[in-house]
Coordinates of C-alpha atoms in Angstrom, one line a residue:
X1 CA 73.6 110.7 61.2
X2 CA 70.9 112.9 59.5
X3 CA 71.0 115.0 56.3
X4 CA 68.7 117.7 55.1
X5 CA 67.8 117.6 51.4
X6 CA 65.2 120.0 49.9
X7 CA 63.7 120.7 53.3
X8 CA 63.6 117.0 54.3
X9 CA 65.8 115.3 56.8
X10 CA 67.2 112.0 55.6
X11 CA 69.4 109.6 57.6
X12 CA 73.0 109.8 56.8
X13 CA 74.6 106.5 56.0
X14 CA 76.5 105.1 59.0
X15 CA 80.1 103.9 58.7
X16 CA 80.4 100.1 59.1
X17 CA 83.3 100.5 61.6
X18 CA 81.2 102.6 64.0
X19 CA 78.7 99.8 64.8
X20 CA 81.3 97.4 66.5
X21 CA 82.8 100.3 68.5
X22 CA 79.3 101.1 69.8
X23 CA 78.7 97.5 70.6
X24 CA 81.9 97.1 72.7
X25 CA 81.5 100.3 74.6
X26 CA 79.3 98.8 77.4
X27 CA 81.9 96.0 77.9
X28 CA 84.7 98.6 78.3
X29 CA 82.6 100.6 80.8
X30 CA 81.9 97.5 82.8
X31 CA 85.6 96.5 82.9
X32 CA 86.6 100.0 84.0
X33 CA 84.0 99.9 86.8
X34 CA 85.2 96.6 88.0
X35 CA 88.8 97.8 88.0
X36 CA 88.0 101.0 89.9
X37 CA 85.9 99.0 92.5
X38 CA 88.7 96.5 92.9
X39 CA 91.3 99.2 93.3
X40 CA 89.1 101.0 95.9
X41 CA 88.7 97.7 97.9
X42 CA 92.4 97.0 97.7
X43 CA 93.3 100.5 98.9
X44 CA 90.7 100.3 101.7
X45 CA 92.2 97.0 102.9
X46 CA 95.7 98.3 102.7
X47 CA 94.7 101.4 104.7
X48 CA 92.9 99.2 107.3
X49 CA 95.9 96.9 107.6
X50 CA 98.3 99.8 107.9
X51 CA 96.4 102.0 110.4
X52 CA 94.3 99.5 112.3
X53 CA 95.6 95.9 112.1
X54 CA 99.2 96.7 113.1
X55 CA 100.2 98.8 116.1
X56 CA 101.7 102.2 115.2
X57 CA 102.2 105.6 116.6
X58 CA 103.5 109.0 115.6
X59 CA 104.3 109.9 119.2
X60 CA 107.9 108.6 119.4
X61 CA 111.2 110.2 120.4
X62 CA 114.8 109.4 119.8
X63 CA 116.5 108.9 123.2
X64 CA 120.1 108.8 124.3
X65 CA 122.0 108.8 127.6
X66 CA 122.8 112.3 128.8
X67 CA 125.6 112.5 131.3
X68 CA 125.9 115.6 133.5
X69 CA 129.5 116.3 134.4
X70 CA 130.0 117.9 137.8
X71 CA 133.2 118.6 139.7
X72 CA 133.9 116.8 142.9
X73 CA 135.4 119.9 144.4
X74 CA 134.4 123.5 144.4
X75 CA 136.5 126.2 142.8
X76 CA 136.8 128.8 140.1
X77 CA 137.1 127.6 136.5
X78 CA 140.3 128.8 134.9
X79 CA 140.1 127.0 131.6
X80 CA 137.5 125.4 129.3
X81 CA 139.1 122.8 127.0
X82 CA 136.1 121.9 124.8
X83 CA 133.6 123.6 122.6
X84 CA 129.9 123.2 122.2
X85 CA 128.8 120.3 120.0
X86 CA 132.3 118.9 120.0
X87 CA 132.8 115.1 120.2
X88 CA 135.1 114.1 123.1
X89 CA 136.5 110.7 124.1
X90 CA 136.6 109.2 127.6
X91 CA 139.4 110.7 129.6
X92 CA 139.7 113.9 127.6
X93 CA 140.1 117.1 129.6
X94 CA 136.9 119.1 129.8
X95 CA 137.9 122.0 132.1
X96 CA 140.3 123.0 134.9
X97 CA 139.7 124.5 138.4
X98 CA 142.1 126.8 140.1
X99 CA 144.6 124.4 141.8
X100 CA 146.5 126.9 144.1
X101 CA 144.3 126.3 147.2
X102 CA 144.4 122.6 146.9
X103 CA 148.2 122.6 146.3
X104 CA 148.6 124.6 149.6
X105 CA 146.4 122.1 151.5
X106 CA 148.5 119.3 150.2
X107 CA 151.7 121.0 151.4
X108 CA 150.2 121.6 154.8
X109 CA 149.0 118.0 155.1
X110 CA 152.5 116.7 154.1
X111 CA 154.2 119.0 156.7
X112 CA 151.8 117.9 159.4
X113 CA 152.5 114.3 158.5
X114 CA 156.3 114.8 158.7
X115 CA 155.9 116.4 162.2
X116 CA 153.7 113.7 163.5
X117 CA 156.0 111.0 162.2
X118 CA 158.9 112.5 164.1
X119 CA 156.8 112.7 167.3
X120 CA 155.6 109.1 166.7
X121 CA 159.2 107.9 166.4
X122 CA 160.1 109.6 169.6
X123 CA 157.1 108.2 171.4
X124 CA 157.9 104.7 170.1
X125 CA 161.5 104.9 171.2
X126 CA 160.5 106.2 174.6
X127 CA 158.0 103.4 175.1
X128 CA 160.6 100.8 173.9
X129 CA 163.2 102.2 176.4
X130 CA 160.8 102.1 179.3
X131 CA 159.8 98.6 178.4
X132 CA 163.4 97.4 178.7
X133 CA 163.9 99.0 182.2
X134 CA 163.4 96.8 185.2
X135 CA 160.3 97.2 187.3
X136 CA 162.3 98.6 190.2
X137 CA 163.3 101.6 188.0
X138 CA 159.9 102.3 186.3
X139 CA 156.4 101.5 187.4
X140 CA 154.0 99.4 185.3
X141 CA 151.8 102.5 185.0
X142 CA 154.5 104.6 183.5
X143 CA 155.4 101.8 181.1
X144 CA 151.7 101.4 180.0
X145 CA 151.4 105.2 179.6
X146 CA 154.4 105.3 177.3
X147 CA 153.1 102.5 175.2
X148 CA 149.7 104.1 174.9
X149 CA 151.3 107.5 173.9
X150 CA 153.3 105.7 171.2
X151 CA 150.1 104.0 169.9
X152 CA 148.3 107.4 169.8
X153 CA 151.2 109.0 167.9
X154 CA 151.1 106.2 165.4
X155 CA 147.4 106.6 165.0
X156 CA 147.9 110.4 164.3
X157 CA 150.4 109.5 161.6
X158 CA 147.9 107.2 159.9
X159 CA 145.3 110.0 160.0
X160 CA 147.9 112.4 158.5
X161 CA 148.6 110.0 155.7
X162 CA 144.9 109.8 154.9
X163 CA 144.7 113.6 154.8
X164 CA 147.7 113.8 152.5
X165 CA 146.0 111.2 150.2
X166 CA 142.8 113.2 150.2
X167 CA 144.6 116.5 149.5
X168 CA 146.4 114.9 146.6
X169 CA 143.2 113.5 145.3
X170 CA 141.5 116.9 145.5
X171 CA 144.4 118.5 143.7
X172 CA 144.1 115.9 140.9
X173 CA 140.3 116.6 140.7
X174 CA 141.0 120.2 139.7
X175 CA 141.4 118.7 136.2
X176 CA 137.9 117.4 135.2
X177 CA 137.9 114.7 132.5
X178 CA 135.1 113.2 130.4
X179 CA 133.6 110.1 132.1
X180 CA 132.3 108.7 128.8
X181 CA 132.7 109.4 125.1
X182 CA 130.1 111.6 123.8
X183 CA 129.1 115.0 122.3
X184 CA 129.1 118.3 124.3
X185 CA 125.7 119.9 124.2
X186 CA 124.4 123.2 125.5
X187 CA 127.7 124.4 126.8
X188 CA 127.2 127.5 128.9
X189 CA 130.1 127.4 131.3
X190 CA 132.9 129.9 130.8
X191 CA 136.2 130.8 132.3
X192 CA 135.8 132.6 135.6
X193 CA 132.6 130.8 136.6
X194 CA 132.6 129.3 140.1
X195 CA 131.9 125.5 140.0
X196 CA 130.3 123.9 143.0
X197 CA 130.9 120.4 144.0
X198 CA 128.1 118.1 142.7
X199 CA 126.5 120.8 140.5
X200 CA 126.5 120.1 136.8
X201 CA 128.8 122.2 134.6
X202 CA 128.8 120.3 131.2
X203 CA 126.3 118.0 129.7
X204 CA 127.4 115.2 127.3
X205 CA 125.2 113.1 125.1
X206 CA 126.4 109.5 124.5
X207 CA 125.4 109.2 120.8
X208 CA 127.0 105.8 120.5
X209 CA 123.9 104.2 122.1
X210 CA 120.6 105.5 120.7
X211 CA 117.1 104.1 121.0
X212 CA 113.5 105.1 120.4
X213 CA 110.8 105.5 123.0
X214 CA 107.4 105.0 121.4
X215 CA 104.2 105.9 123.3
X216 CA 101.5 103.4 122.3
X217 CA 97.9 103.5 123.4
X218 CA 97.1 101.0 126.1
X219 CA 94.5 99.4 123.8
X220 CA 97.3 98.3 121.5
X221 CA 99.6 96.7 124.0
X222 CA 98.1 93.2 123.6
X223 CA 99.6 93.3 120.0
X224 CA 103.1 94.1 121.1
X225 CA 105.6 91.6 122.4
X226 CA 109.3 92.0 123.3
X227 CA 111.6 91.0 120.5
X228 CA 109.2 91.8 117.7
X229 CA 110.6 93.8 114.7
X230 CA 109.8 97.4 114.4
X231 CA 110.0 100.0 111.6
X232 CA 111.1 103.5 112.5
X233 CA 110.6 106.5 110.2
X234 CA 112.0 109.9 111.3
X235 CA 110.2 113.1 110.7
X236 CA 113.5 114.6 109.6
X237 CA 114.0 112.0 106.9
X238 CA 110.6 110.8 105.6
X239 CA 110.5 107.8 103.4
X240 CA 113.7 106.3 105.0
X241 CA 112.9 103.4 107.3
X242 CA 115.2 102.1 110.1
X243 CA 115.0 98.6 111.4
X244 CA 114.6 97.9 115.1
X245 CA 113.0 95.6 117.6
X246 CA 111.0 95.9 120.8
X247 CA 113.3 95.7 123.8
X248 CA 110.6 96.0 126.5
X249 CA 107.3 97.7 127.6
X250 CA 107.1 100.2 130.4
X251 CA 105.5 99.0 133.5
X252 CA 104.1 102.2 134.8
X253 CA 103.3 105.9 134.2
X254 CA 102.6 108.7 136.7
X255 CA 99.0 108.9 138.0
X256 CA 97.8 112.5 138.6
X257 CA 95.1 111.1 141.0
X258 CA 97.7 109.8 143.4
X259 CA 98.5 113.3 144.7
X260 CA 97.5 113.7 148.3
X261 CA 95.6 116.7 149.5
X262 CA 96.4 118.5 152.8
X263 CA 94.0 116.2 154.6
X264 CA 96.1 113.2 153.6
X265 CA 93.4 111.8 151.4
X266 CA 93.9 111.1 147.7
X267 CA 92.9 113.9 145.3
X268 CA 90.7 112.3 142.6
X269 CA 89.7 114.3 139.5
X270 CA 86.3 113.8 138.0
X271 CA 86.2 111.6 134.9
X272 CA 83.3 111.9 132.5
X273 CA 82.0 108.5 131.3
X274 CA 81.5 109.7 127.7
X275 CA 85.1 110.9 127.4
X276 CA 87.7 108.3 128.2
X277 CA 91.1 108.8 126.7
X278 CA 93.4 105.8 126.5
X279 CA 96.7 106.3 128.3
X280 CA 100.0 106.0 126.4
X281 CA 102.6 103.6 127.6
X282 CA 106.3 103.9 126.7
X283 CA 107.7 101.1 124.6
X284 CA 111.5 100.8 124.3
X285 CA 112.6 100.1 120.7
X286 CA 116.2 99.3 120.1
X287 CA 117.7 100.4 116.7
X288 CA 119.3 97.5 115.0
X289 CA 121.4 99.5 112.6
X290 CA 121.9 103.2 111.9
X291 CA 123.6 104.3 108.7
X292 CA 126.7 106.3 109.3
X293 CA 125.4 109.1 107.1
X294 CA 122.2 109.5 109.1
X295 CA 122.1 112.3 111.7
X296 CA 120.3 111.4 114.9
X297 CA 119.8 113.7 117.9
X298 CA 118.1 113.0 121.2
X299 CA 114.5 114.3 121.1
X300 CA 113.9 113.8 117.4
X301 CA 110.3 112.8 116.4
X302 CA 109.7 109.5 114.8
X303 CA 106.8 107.2 113.7
X304 CA 107.1 103.6 114.9
X305 CA 105.2 100.6 113.5
X306 CA 105.4 97.2 115.1
X307 CA 105.4 94.2 112.7
X308 CA 103.3 91.8 114.7
X309 CA 103.0 88.1 113.5
X310 CA 100.2 87.5 111.0
X311 CA 98.6 84.9 113.3
X312 CA 98.2 87.4 116.1
X313 CA 97.0 90.2 113.8
X314 CA 94.1 88.0 112.7

């Protein structure tokens, strides 16, 4: 330090404690530099290991089985017994179709069966009577014709019984029940709508069995094996990781170049050699455990990371 006395600048006496502090300052600076460099290297290695050494993708979706419930008969809907987003169990009534027409068909089929049974009984008795008569009283041709008529009447009775069974089955099908347990989704059917046989009316999502389909680039597939553990992080719940494992790898995706032109030849789109995008292959990831408090819906976005063995990562 400097001091000014009578126009002259004189050095100010230095405190004895300041000299050691100035002496250790380069040591502290060097240690800080080493720590910063080490931290930067560690962060760089961690980032490389996270984003390059292990297969991962943000292009993943939660999947579930969606069951389309369609009636097996056509008719007007008279009652909807469920609500949108309601959980229903297997066998629970979903909706009802007007049963009057099918009840009438069943009544007609039963009446026809009763009439044909009476005719068949008469034909059978006639054939039996003619069979007992001596050949001098009835010809062999007449006896054979009576037996054939009895057989034909019996066959008509069997056909009538099948029609009665089918009419009873159609009447029972006017009550449509849930084929599986699941949640009703996107319910748009309403009382008064006309339901067509084979056309979907209600869609159910079986939320008891959920999985994740992760789309990995084809360059990463050599690092993925069935059975390897996976870590799943949902976009809806960041920071919470679910455990799973690789169930299998898809064996094919659609190829746009396989479309045939009108000439019957394949239509091949031009590909520029300096722009080659790797294809994404679906990988089926099974969820090992889902907490009861976690909400999962088919179509949710997730990030999936495959925990490959250290030997193969190297």
